């Protein structure tokens, strides 16, 4: 007689942990009508507590597959196993072609200034009008599992669920783009992604094919200045600007149209890291930005952005030395000030990453009456691409029914069927016109000429729509004027960062002629920049690449610099306090209070995380020293005993902690005992290396004047 198999311990646990009626397990998926039927189940238990398969059958054992005998083969009959594995096998969907790595959050947009004279968009009619939003921030080049802090442009995609339909403002944290025409997008993306034969590098532009393409596409040079600046190594997603990039249209009730550019201004200010810091963060916490966003929202520190608009007309556009339809150009804020009309606050984390952040589908073609497109050829190409890509990513034309994508206002039409149809349209009317209403049946919805979306009729007289041409308008040929303007608008330190980033990236290029060509292009931007980069690469200054159109000198714009606009707020910043056995708890508490009062967060770091005996009690650390390098914080402080400081001065992780904080130009607040560690780390006294009671005054600002002491910049 076969002996009775022993029950597996896991099965027992499962039964004990999830006793029916013991409360709703967090993994329960309640779907369809099954739940309702189970409500009336005879055993009277909470139906949500039962593990079922996808068709509502309760599962008795979630540990063991069905076998023929104790040591025999698994049976095909095991529908529980087959369904579980079948579903798992298909869990992944294709990642986004670009912007695959992203983090999302819910929030609200509120109109803070009504602008009915400019637009009839419902959301801008009354001050205080609001709508829900979903935002997804992303990097561009890396795959879905890549790190958060490569040098890369950040996507800034906002879905506003307005009462007149979804408005998707799918922008970036840089106001211009690499290319002028959608025709070049696949080439750009192929060049920056992993190289086709070798499959590397991941999430990096520092390689041959990218710079080969760039050297041959001088229209990218303005964007390259931004990409090599600190904008592409942000400190936090909460501290990036957002831009709609393209010129759009505002249309008012009278049908009058003006051009508009959209800006999102972070309330916390713009802040970036240094390159060395970004690289170290990638190792210490590959999810640095995702975690930072999640934790801030979780703690109730809701990040916010002001929505600004630059509005101008054809007459203004005609007078500029650039074409406003060219996405490689911006409108200086000094020429057209940014007017703030709304505020967006992110106040809720996603409940499920896949269902929301992964399945959200942004469409630049989602606009609402009162907003319209311009003839920007890059934007026009995007209007096709995003709708198209969703079919291959989400697998069905019914992707709009996924909750995160569905509008929150009613939608009715005669589109029917398709894969994964989850709606159940009723009635016979699935065509229009119909006269079913005359027979007392429901005839379905009808178009409305008055309230429906009417495209703006362009009054651009320079355009002859009867001509079919594959050309670009004349001013699109100016590739360097604004690149120069951007470079000259930066502080000396920011210019040095740009030059050094170019040297770093081009040093990774192995094809000599590619390097030479890019430096030849830089000569059209700024002679000094080209010389610095050539010197940094140890190559002779190459001949200037011929410019299609000679650049003109534009007035530098202070608004383009991060450092010129930095304010000293501690709001949203994170300060690490290093302590160890015997540290003075009162001093730690006092510093913590100072940081929190200024809107920052204190993070306690110690050699061990459990309870540590300190002077005045026991203290738990938030992070262990080796796992919490100083690169993860905005500033550091240290409160130690002489003995502990001496012992830590022999440990690499502790010495590196201060060396990096100093090298990343951060404030270091310390007690006397810490001096031995500072000496070992080569930390010299300056305005950012202060005693503990001096911290409040210096705060978390960076001390850029120190940088020349710690590294050679190009
Ligand atoms: Fe995108 N872009 N793009 N792009 N883009 C995508 O759409 C595309 C461009 C941007 O978080 C894709 O749903 C073309 C400019 C963001 O889900 C794809 C062109 C700007 C996101 C696509 C551009 C952007 C995308 C990939 C040239 C800034 C992430 C998956 C004509 C204004 C949205 C998807 C998210 C995503 C195409 C140029 C921003 C393939 C053809 C310019 C923020 O459809």
PDB file of N, CA and C in Angstrom, residues 334-420:
ATOM      1  N   UNK A 334      13.438  85.769 -21.858  1.00  0.00           N
ATOM      2  CA  UNK A 334      13.605  87.218 -21.820  1.00  0.00           C
ATOM      3  C   UNK A 334      12.800  87.859 -22.954  1.00  0.00           C
ATOM      4  N   UNK A 335      12.555  87.137 -24.046  1.00  0.00           N
ATOM      5  CA  UNK A 335      11.794  87.691 -25.180  1.00  0.00           C
ATOM      6  C   UNK A 335      10.299  87.505 -24.985  1.00  0.00           C
ATOM      7  N   UNK A 336       9.905  86.318 -24.518  1.00  0.00           N
ATOM      8  CA  UNK A 336       8.490  86.066 -24.221  1.00  0.00           C
ATOM      9  C   UNK A 336       8.432  85.475 -22.812  1.00  0.00           C
ATOM     10  N   UNK A 337       8.045  86.280 -21.833  1.00  0.00           N
ATOM     11  CA  UNK A 337       8.043  85.766 -20.451  1.00  0.00           C
ATOM     12  C   UNK A 337       7.093  84.589 -20.285  1.00  0.00           C
ATOM     13  N   UNK A 338       7.449  83.726 -19.332  1.00  0.00           N
ATOM     14  CA  UNK A 338       6.601  82.568 -19.043  1.00  0.00           C
ATOM     15  C   UNK A 338       5.530  83.005 -18.041  1.00  0.00           C
ATOM     16  N   UNK A 339       4.280  82.862 -18.443  1.00  0.00           N
ATOM     17  CA  UNK A 339       3.180  83.263 -17.569  1.00  0.00           C
ATOM     18  C   UNK A 339       2.625  82.015 -16.879  1.00  0.00           C
ATOM     19  N   UNK A 340       2.558  82.045 -15.535  1.00  0.00           N
ATOM     20  CA  UNK A 340       2.100  80.866 -14.787  1.00  0.00           C
ATOM     21  C   UNK A 340       0.569  80.821 -14.782  1.00  0.00           C
ATOM     22  N   UNK A 341       0.021  79.673 -15.199  1.00  0.00           N
ATOM     23  CA  UNK A 341      -1.446  79.567 -15.280  1.00  0.00           C
ATOM     24  C   UNK A 341      -2.005  78.382 -14.480  1.00  0.00           C
ATOM     25  N   UNK A 342      -1.125  77.551 -13.918  1.00  0.00           N
ATOM     26  CA  UNK A 342      -1.660  76.401 -13.187  1.00  0.00           C
ATOM     27  C   UNK A 342      -0.607  75.737 -12.333  1.00  0.00           C
ATOM     28  N   UNK A 343      -1.037  74.826 -11.496  1.00  0.00           N
ATOM     29  CA  UNK A 343      -0.089  74.064 -10.673  1.00  0.00           C
ATOM     30  C   UNK A 343      -0.485  72.581 -10.661  1.00  0.00           C
ATOM     31  N   UNK A 344       0.513  71.741 -10.816  1.00  0.00           N
ATOM     32  CA  UNK A 344       0.293  70.295 -10.759  1.00  0.00           C
ATOM     33  C   UNK A 344       0.972  69.756  -9.504  1.00  0.00           C
ATOM     34  N   UNK A 345       0.239  68.951  -8.743  1.00  0.00           N
ATOM     35  CA  UNK A 345       0.790  68.371  -7.515  1.00  0.00           C
ATOM     36  C   UNK A 345       0.656  66.855  -7.606  1.00  0.00           C
ATOM     37  N   UNK A 346       1.743  66.137  -7.385  1.00  0.00           N
ATOM     38  CA  UNK A 346       1.673  64.669  -7.409  1.00  0.00           C
ATOM     39  C   UNK A 346       1.466  64.193  -5.980  1.00  0.00           C
ATOM     40  N   UNK A 347       0.322  63.567  -5.732  1.00  0.00           N
ATOM     41  CA  UNK A 347      -0.047  63.287  -4.337  1.00  0.00           C
ATOM     42  C   UNK A 347      -0.419  61.827  -4.071  1.00  0.00           C
ATOM     43  N   UNK A 348      -0.203  60.959  -5.056  1.00  0.00           N
ATOM     44  CA  UNK A 348      -0.574  59.554  -4.817  1.00  0.00           C
ATOM     45  C   UNK A 348       0.315  58.629  -5.625  1.00  0.00           C
ATOM     46  N   UNK A 349       0.917  57.667  -4.932  1.00  0.00           N
ATOM     47  CA  UNK A 349       1.712  56.671  -5.649  1.00  0.00           C
ATOM     48  C   UNK A 349       0.815  55.677  -6.359  1.00  0.00           C
ATOM     49  N   UNK A 350       1.371  55.015  -7.349  1.00  0.00           N
ATOM     50  CA  UNK A 350       0.589  53.999  -8.052  1.00  0.00           C
ATOM     51  C   UNK A 350       0.325  52.833  -7.095  1.00  0.00           C
ATOM     52  N   UNK A 351      -0.782  52.138  -7.316  1.00  0.00           N
ATOM     53  CA  UNK A 351      -1.064  50.935  -6.531  1.00  0.00           C
ATOM     54  C   UNK A 351      -0.364  49.737  -7.149  1.00  0.00           C
ATOM     55  N   UNK A 352      -0.227  49.773  -8.468  1.00  0.00           N
ATOM     56  CA  UNK A 352       0.387  48.640  -9.147  1.00  0.00           C
ATOM     57  C   UNK A 352       1.218  49.150 -10.309  1.00  0.00           C
ATOM     58  N   UNK A 353       2.505  48.894 -10.264  1.00  0.00           N
ATOM     59  CA  UNK A 353       3.431  49.461 -11.245  1.00  0.00           C
ATOM     60  C   UNK A 353       3.052  49.056 -12.674  1.00  0.00           C
ATOM     61  N   UNK A 354       2.765  47.776 -12.866  1.00  0.00           N
ATOM     62  CA  UNK A 354       2.481  47.314 -14.230  1.00  0.00           C
ATOM     63  C   UNK A 354       1.184  47.918 -14.763  1.00  0.00           C
ATOM     64  N   UNK A 355       0.114  47.786 -13.943  1.00  0.00           N
ATOM     65  CA  UNK A 355      -1.208  48.212 -14.415  1.00  0.00           C
ATOM     66  C   UNK A 355      -1.225  49.694 -14.758  1.00  0.00           C
ATOM     67  N   UNK A 356      -0.442  50.475 -14.042  1.00  0.00           N
ATOM     68  CA  UNK A 356      -0.504  51.920 -14.250  1.00  0.00           C
ATOM     69  C   UNK A 356       0.727  52.446 -15.003  1.00  0.00           C
ATOM     70  N   UNK A 357       1.884  52.409 -14.377  1.00  0.00           N
ATOM     71  CA  UNK A 357       3.067  53.027 -14.988  1.00  0.00           C
ATOM     72  C   UNK A 357       3.465  52.331 -16.296  1.00  0.00           C
ATOM     73  N   UNK A 358       3.344  51.008 -16.317  1.00  0.00           N
ATOM     74  CA  UNK A 358       3.775  50.284 -17.511  1.00  0.00           C
ATOM     75  C   UNK A 358       2.724  50.357 -18.628  1.00  0.00           C
ATOM     76  N   UNK A 359       1.465  50.313 -18.231  1.00  0.00           N
ATOM     77  CA  UNK A 359       0.417  50.276 -19.267  1.00  0.00           C
ATOM     78  C   UNK A 359      -0.072  51.653 -19.706  1.00  0.00           C
ATOM     79  N   UNK A 360       0.401  52.705 -19.048  1.00  0.00           N
ATOM     80  CA  UNK A 360      -0.080  54.022 -19.476  1.00  0.00           C
ATOM     81  C   UNK A 360       0.416  54.293 -20.899  1.00  0.00           C
ATOM     82  N   UNK A 361      -0.483  54.813 -21.712  1.00  0.00           N
ATOM     83  CA  UNK A 361      -0.162  55.075 -23.118  1.00  0.00           C
ATOM     84  C   UNK A 361      -0.397  56.555 -23.395  1.00  0.00           C
ATOM     85  N   UNK A 362       0.689  57.290 -23.596  1.00  0.00           N
ATOM     86  CA  UNK A 362       0.555  58.725 -23.882  1.00  0.00           C
ATOM     87  C   UNK A 362       0.458  58.938 -25.388  1.00  0.00           C
ATOM     88  N   UNK A 363      -0.382  59.866 -25.774  1.00  0.00           N
ATOM     89  CA  UNK A 363      -0.567  60.173 -27.190  1.00  0.00           C
ATOM     90  C   UNK A 363      -0.519  61.685 -27.388  1.00  0.00           C
ATOM     91  N   UNK A 364       0.535  62.194 -28.016  1.00  0.00           N
ATOM     92  CA  UNK A 364       0.539  63.637 -28.291  1.00  0.00           C
ATOM     93  C   UNK A 364      -0.704  64.066 -29.081  1.00  0.00           C
ATOM     94  N   UNK A 365      -1.361  63.118 -29.747  1.00  0.00           N
ATOM     95  CA  UNK A 365      -2.575  63.461 -30.498  1.00  0.00           C
ATOM     96  C   UNK A 365      -3.774  63.675 -29.583  1.00  0.00           C
ATOM     97  N   UNK A 366      -3.630  63.377 -28.289  1.00  0.00           N
ATOM     98  CA  UNK A 366      -4.710  63.648 -27.333  1.00  0.00           C
ATOM     99  C   UNK A 366      -4.704  65.122 -26.962  1.00  0.00           C
ATOM    100  N   UNK A 367      -5.514  65.918 -27.645  1.00  0.00           N
ATOM    101  CA  UNK A 367      -5.652  67.323 -27.250  1.00  0.00           C
ATOM    102  C   UNK A 367      -7.134  67.632 -27.115  1.00  0.00           C
ATOM    103  N   UNK A 368      -7.441  68.777 -26.549  1.00  0.00           N
ATOM    104  CA  UNK A 368      -8.840  69.121 -26.273  1.00  0.00           C
ATOM    105  C   UNK A 368      -9.169  70.434 -26.978  1.00  0.00           C
ATOM    106  N   UNK A 369     -10.451  70.699 -27.219  1.00  0.00           N
ATOM    107  CA  UNK A 369     -10.807  71.963 -27.878  1.00  0.00           C
ATOM    108  C   UNK A 369     -10.185  73.140 -27.129  1.00  0.00           C
ATOM    109  N   UNK A 370      -9.531  74.048 -27.880  1.00  0.00           N
ATOM    110  CA  UNK A 370      -8.849  75.178 -27.252  1.00  0.00           C
ATOM    111  C   UNK A 370      -7.339  75.047 -27.363  1.00  0.00           C
ATOM    112  N   UNK A 371      -6.897  73.807 -27.697  1.00  0.00           N
ATOM    113  CA  UNK A 371      -5.459  73.556 -27.905  1.00  0.00           C
ATOM    114  C   UNK A 371      -5.326  72.862 -29.254  1.00  0.00           C
ATOM    115  N   UNK A 372      -4.311  73.223 -30.013  1.00  0.00           N
ATOM    116  CA  UNK A 372      -4.156  72.578 -31.328  1.00  0.00           C
ATOM    117  C   UNK A 372      -2.669  72.427 -31.645  1.00  0.00           C
ATOM    118  N   UNK A 373      -2.393  71.692 -32.697  1.00  0.00           N
ATOM    119  CA  UNK A 373      -1.009  71.449 -33.104  1.00  0.00           C
ATOM    120  C   UNK A 373      -0.496  72.621 -33.946  1.00  0.00           C
ATOM    121  N   UNK A 374       0.823  72.672 -34.097  1.00  0.00           N
ATOM    122  CA  UNK A 374       1.389  73.565 -35.111  1.00  0.00           C
ATOM    123  C   UNK A 374       1.911  72.658 -36.224  1.00  0.00           C
ATOM    124  N   UNK A 375       2.501  73.282 -37.237  1.00  0.00           N
ATOM    125  CA  UNK A 375       3.030  72.478 -38.350  1.00  0.00           C
ATOM    126  C   UNK A 375       4.450  71.972 -38.106  1.00  0.00           C
ATOM    127  N   UNK A 376       4.913  71.990 -36.886  1.00  0.00           N
ATOM    128  CA  UNK A 376       6.233  71.442 -36.572  1.00  0.00           C
ATOM    129  C   UNK A 376       6.317  70.007 -37.117  1.00  0.00           C
ATOM    130  N   UNK A 377       7.250  69.757 -38.050  1.00  0.00           N
ATOM    131  CA  UNK A 377       7.298  68.439 -38.706  1.00  0.00           C
ATOM    132  C   UNK A 377       7.667  67.287 -37.766  1.00  0.00           C
ATOM    133  N   UNK A 378       8.260  67.617 -36.631  1.00  0.00           N
ATOM    134  CA  UNK A 378       8.585  66.577 -35.658  1.00  0.00           C
ATOM    135  C   UNK A 378       7.299  66.187 -34.923  1.00  0.00           C
ATOM    136  N   UNK A 379       6.545  67.191 -34.544  1.00  0.00           N
ATOM    137  CA  UNK A 379       5.274  66.956 -33.849  1.00  0.00           C
ATOM    138  C   UNK A 379       4.318  66.183 -34.761  1.00  0.00           C
ATOM    139  N   UNK A 380       4.269  66.556 -36.011  1.00  0.00           N
ATOM    140  CA  UNK A 380       3.347  65.895 -36.934  1.00  0.00           C
ATOM    141  C   UNK A 380       3.653  64.396 -37.017  1.00  0.00           C
ATOM    142  N   UNK A 381       4.940  64.049 -37.010  1.00  0.00           N
ATOM    143  CA  UNK A 381       5.318  62.628 -37.046  1.00  0.00           C
ATOM    144  C   UNK A 381       4.913  61.915 -35.770  1.00  0.00           C
ATOM    145  N   UNK A 382       5.020  62.613 -34.646  1.00  0.00           N
ATOM    146  CA  UNK A 382       4.655  61.998 -33.364  1.00  0.00           C
ATOM    147  C   UNK A 382       3.164  61.687 -33.312  1.00  0.00           C
ATOM    148  N   UNK A 383       2.380  62.478 -34.014  1.00  0.00           N
ATOM    149  CA  UNK A 383       0.930  62.269 -33.948  1.00  0.00           C
ATOM    150  C   UNK A 383       0.555  60.889 -34.480  1.00  0.00           C
ATOM    151  N   UNK A 384       1.382  60.365 -35.367  1.00  0.00           N
ATOM    152  CA  UNK A 384       1.159  59.006 -35.866  1.00  0.00           C
ATOM    153  C   UNK A 384       1.778  57.964 -34.932  1.00  0.00           C
ATOM    154  N   UNK A 385       3.024  58.232 -34.528  1.00  0.00           N
ATOM    155  CA  UNK A 385       3.833  57.196 -33.892  1.00  0.00           C
ATOM    156  C   UNK A 385       3.252  56.629 -32.598  1.00  0.00           C
ATOM    157  N   UNK A 386       2.738  57.489 -31.751  1.00  0.00           N
ATOM    158  CA  UNK A 386       2.349  57.036 -30.412  1.00  0.00           C
ATOM    159  C   UNK A 386       1.123  56.146 -30.444  1.00  0.00           C
ATOM    160  N   UNK A 387       0.157  56.497 -31.296  1.00  0.00           N
ATOM    161  CA  UNK A 387      -1.024  55.645 -31.411  1.00  0.00           C
ATOM    162  C   UNK A 387      -0.592  54.284 -31.957  1.00  0.00           C
ATOM    163  N   UNK A 388       0.265  54.340 -32.946  1.00  0.00           N
ATOM    164  CA  UNK A 388       0.709  53.124 -33.617  1.00  0.00           C
ATOM    165  C   UNK A 388       1.460  52.185 -32.668  1.00  0.00           C
ATOM    166  N   UNK A 389       2.338  52.748 -31.860  1.00  0.00           N
ATOM    167  CA  UNK A 389       3.187  51.898 -31.015  1.00  0.00           C
ATOM    168  C   UNK A 389       2.375  51.175 -29.945  1.00  0.00           C
ATOM    169  N   UNK A 390       1.251  51.752 -29.528  1.00  0.00           N
ATOM    170  CA  UNK A 390       0.469  51.124 -28.452  1.00  0.00           C
ATOM    171  C   UNK A 390      -0.096  49.776 -28.884  1.00  0.00           C
ATOM    172  N   UNK A 391      -0.380  49.658 -30.171  1.00  0.00           N
ATOM    173  CA  UNK A 391      -0.941  48.398 -30.660  1.00  0.00           C
ATOM    174  C   UNK A 391       0.087  47.278 -30.488  1.00  0.00           C
ATOM    175  N   UNK A 392       1.349  47.574 -30.758  1.00  0.00           N
ATOM    176  CA  UNK A 392       2.329  46.486 -30.609  1.00  0.00           C
ATOM    177  C   UNK A 392       2.732  46.310 -29.152  1.00  0.00           C
ATOM    178  N   UNK A 393       2.628  47.356 -28.342  1.00  0.00           N
ATOM    179  CA  UNK A 393       3.034  47.234 -26.937  1.00  0.00           C
ATOM    180  C   UNK A 393       1.917  46.630 -26.083  1.00  0.00           C
ATOM    181  N   UNK A 394       0.696  47.123 -26.278  1.00  0.00           N
ATOM    182  CA  UNK A 394      -0.413  46.680 -25.431  1.00  0.00           C
ATOM    183  C   UNK A 394      -1.291  45.653 -26.137  1.00  0.00           C
ATOM    184  N   UNK A 395      -1.030  45.422 -27.419  1.00  0.00           N
ATOM    185  CA  UNK A 395      -1.594  44.268 -28.087  1.00  0.00           C
ATOM    186  C   UNK A 395      -2.986  44.432 -28.663  1.00  0.00           C
ATOM    187  N   UNK A 396      -3.620  45.553 -28.459  1.00  0.00           N
ATOM    188  CA  UNK A 396      -4.985  45.688 -28.950  1.00  0.00           C
ATOM    189  C   UNK A 396      -5.338  47.152 -29.188  1.00  0.00           C
ATOM    190  N   UNK A 397      -6.215  47.372 -30.128  1.00  0.00           N
ATOM    191  CA  UNK A 397      -6.705  48.737 -30.370  1.00  0.00           C
ATOM    192  C   UNK A 397      -7.605  49.206 -29.227  1.00  0.00           C
ATOM    193  N   UNK A 398      -7.941  48.296 -28.339  1.00  0.00           N
ATOM    194  CA  UNK A 398      -8.785  48.684 -27.195  1.00  0.00           C
ATOM    195  C   UNK A 398      -7.954  49.097 -25.969  1.00  0.00           C
ATOM    196  N   UNK A 399      -6.702  49.507 -26.204  1.00  0.00           N
ATOM    197  CA  UNK A 399      -5.847  49.899 -25.070  1.00  0.00           C
ATOM    198  C   UNK A 399      -6.420  51.098 -24.312  1.00  0.00           C
ATOM    199  N   UNK A 400      -7.310  51.844 -24.978  1.00  0.00           N
ATOM    200  CA  UNK A 400      -7.911  53.016 -24.309  1.00  0.00           C
ATOM    201  C   UNK A 400      -8.854  52.603 -23.183  1.00  0.00           C
ATOM    202  N   UNK A 401      -9.220  51.316 -23.146  1.00  0.00           N
ATOM    203  CA  UNK A 401     -10.136  50.870 -22.088  1.00  0.00           C
ATOM    204  C   UNK A 401      -9.406  50.505 -20.793  1.00  0.00           C
ATOM    205  N   UNK A 402      -8.089  50.357 -20.862  1.00  0.00           N
ATOM    206  CA  UNK A 402      -7.318  50.073 -19.641  1.00  0.00           C
ATOM    207  C   UNK A 402      -7.523  51.274 -18.710  1.00  0.00           C
ATOM    208  N   UNK A 403      -7.850  51.024 -17.430  1.00  0.00           N
ATOM    209  CA  UNK A 403      -8.243  52.140 -16.561  1.00  0.00           C
ATOM    210  C   UNK A 403      -7.319  53.357 -16.601  1.00  0.00           C
ATOM    211  N   UNK A 404      -5.993  53.155 -16.644  1.00  0.00           N
ATOM    212  CA  UNK A 404      -5.093  54.310 -16.594  1.00  0.00           C
ATOM    213  C   UNK A 404      -5.189  55.153 -17.875  1.00  0.00           C
ATOM    214  N   UNK A 405      -5.647  54.541 -18.954  1.00  0.00           N
ATOM    215  CA  UNK A 405      -5.736  55.271 -20.223  1.00  0.00           C
ATOM    216  C   UNK A 405      -7.119  55.838 -20.511  1.00  0.00           C
ATOM    217  N   UNK A 406      -8.142  55.273 -19.886  1.00  0.00           N
ATOM    218  CA  UNK A 406      -9.508  55.692 -20.197  1.00  0.00           C
ATOM    219  C   UNK A 406      -9.752  57.120 -19.719  1.00  0.00           C
ATOM    220  N   UNK A 407     -10.481  57.898 -20.523  1.00  0.00           N
ATOM    221  CA  UNK A 407     -10.830  59.241 -20.050  1.00  0.00           C
ATOM    222  C   UNK A 407     -11.747  59.141 -18.845  1.00  0.00           C
ATOM    223  N   UNK A 408     -11.791  60.190 -18.036  1.00  0.00           N
ATOM    224  CA  UNK A 408     -12.682  60.164 -16.880  1.00  0.00           C
ATOM    225  C   UNK A 408     -13.993  60.878 -17.207  1.00  0.00           C
ATOM    226  N   UNK A 409     -14.113  61.400 -18.435  1.00  0.00           N
ATOM    227  CA  UNK A 409     -15.398  61.925 -18.894  1.00  0.00           C
ATOM    228  C   UNK A 409     -16.026  60.824 -19.761  1.00  0.00           C
ATOM    229  N   UNK A 410     -17.349  60.895 -20.017  1.00  0.00           N
ATOM    230  CA  UNK A 410     -17.974  59.830 -20.808  1.00  0.00           C
ATOM    231  C   UNK A 410     -17.409  59.777 -22.224  1.00  0.00           C
ATOM    232  N   UNK A 411     -17.360  58.595 -22.824  1.00  0.00           N
ATOM    233  CA  UNK A 411     -17.017  58.512 -24.247  1.00  0.00           C
ATOM    234  C   UNK A 411     -17.933  57.499 -24.918  1.00  0.00           C
ATOM    235  N   UNK A 412     -18.459  57.904 -26.089  1.00  0.00           N
ATOM    236  CA  UNK A 412     -19.410  57.060 -26.820  1.00  0.00           C
ATOM    237  C   UNK A 412     -19.068  57.141 -28.291  1.00  0.00           C
ATOM    238  N   UNK A 413     -19.020  56.046 -28.974  1.00  0.00           N
ATOM    239  CA  UNK A 413     -18.902  56.106 -30.433  1.00  0.00           C
ATOM    240  C   UNK A 413     -19.356  54.768 -31.006  1.00  0.00           C
ATOM    241  N   UNK A 414     -19.141  54.597 -32.294  1.00  0.00           N
ATOM    242  CA  UNK A 414     -19.629  53.365 -32.946  1.00  0.00           C
ATOM    243  C   UNK A 414     -18.487  52.405 -33.255  1.00  0.00           C
ATOM    244  N   UNK A 415     -17.317  52.657 -32.683  1.00  0.00           N
ATOM    245  CA  UNK A 415     -16.241  51.682 -32.842  1.00  0.00           C
ATOM    246  C   UNK A 415     -16.628  50.447 -32.040  1.00  0.00           C
ATOM    247  N   UNK A 416     -16.356  49.281 -32.608  1.00  0.00           N
ATOM    248  CA  UNK A 416     -16.810  48.057 -31.961  1.00  0.00           C
ATOM    249  C   UNK A 416     -15.712  46.982 -31.965  1.00  0.00           C
ATOM    250  N   UNK A 417     -15.884  46.028 -31.105  1.00  0.00           N
ATOM    251  CA  UNK A 417     -15.155  44.757 -31.137  1.00  0.00           C
ATOM    252  C   UNK A 417     -13.631  44.914 -30.959  1.00  0.00           C
ATOM    253  N   UNK A 418     -12.887  44.078 -31.620  1.00  0.00           N
ATOM    254  CA  UNK A 418     -11.433  44.104 -31.457  1.00  0.00           C
ATOM    255  C   UNK A 418     -11.007  43.223 -30.294  1.00  0.00           C
ATOM    256  N   UNK A 419      -9.717  42.887 -30.274  1.00  0.00           N
ATOM    257  CA  UNK A 419      -9.203  42.021 -29.209  1.00  0.00           C
ATOM    258  C   UNK A 419      -9.354  42.693 -27.852  1.00  0.00           C
ATOM    259  N   UNK A 420      -9.668  41.893 -26.850  1.00  0.00           N
ATOM    260  CA  UNK A 420      -9.775  42.353 -25.471  1.00  0.00           C
ATOM    261  C   UNK A 420     -10.818  43.453 -25.294  1.00  0.00           C
TER     262      UNK A 420
END
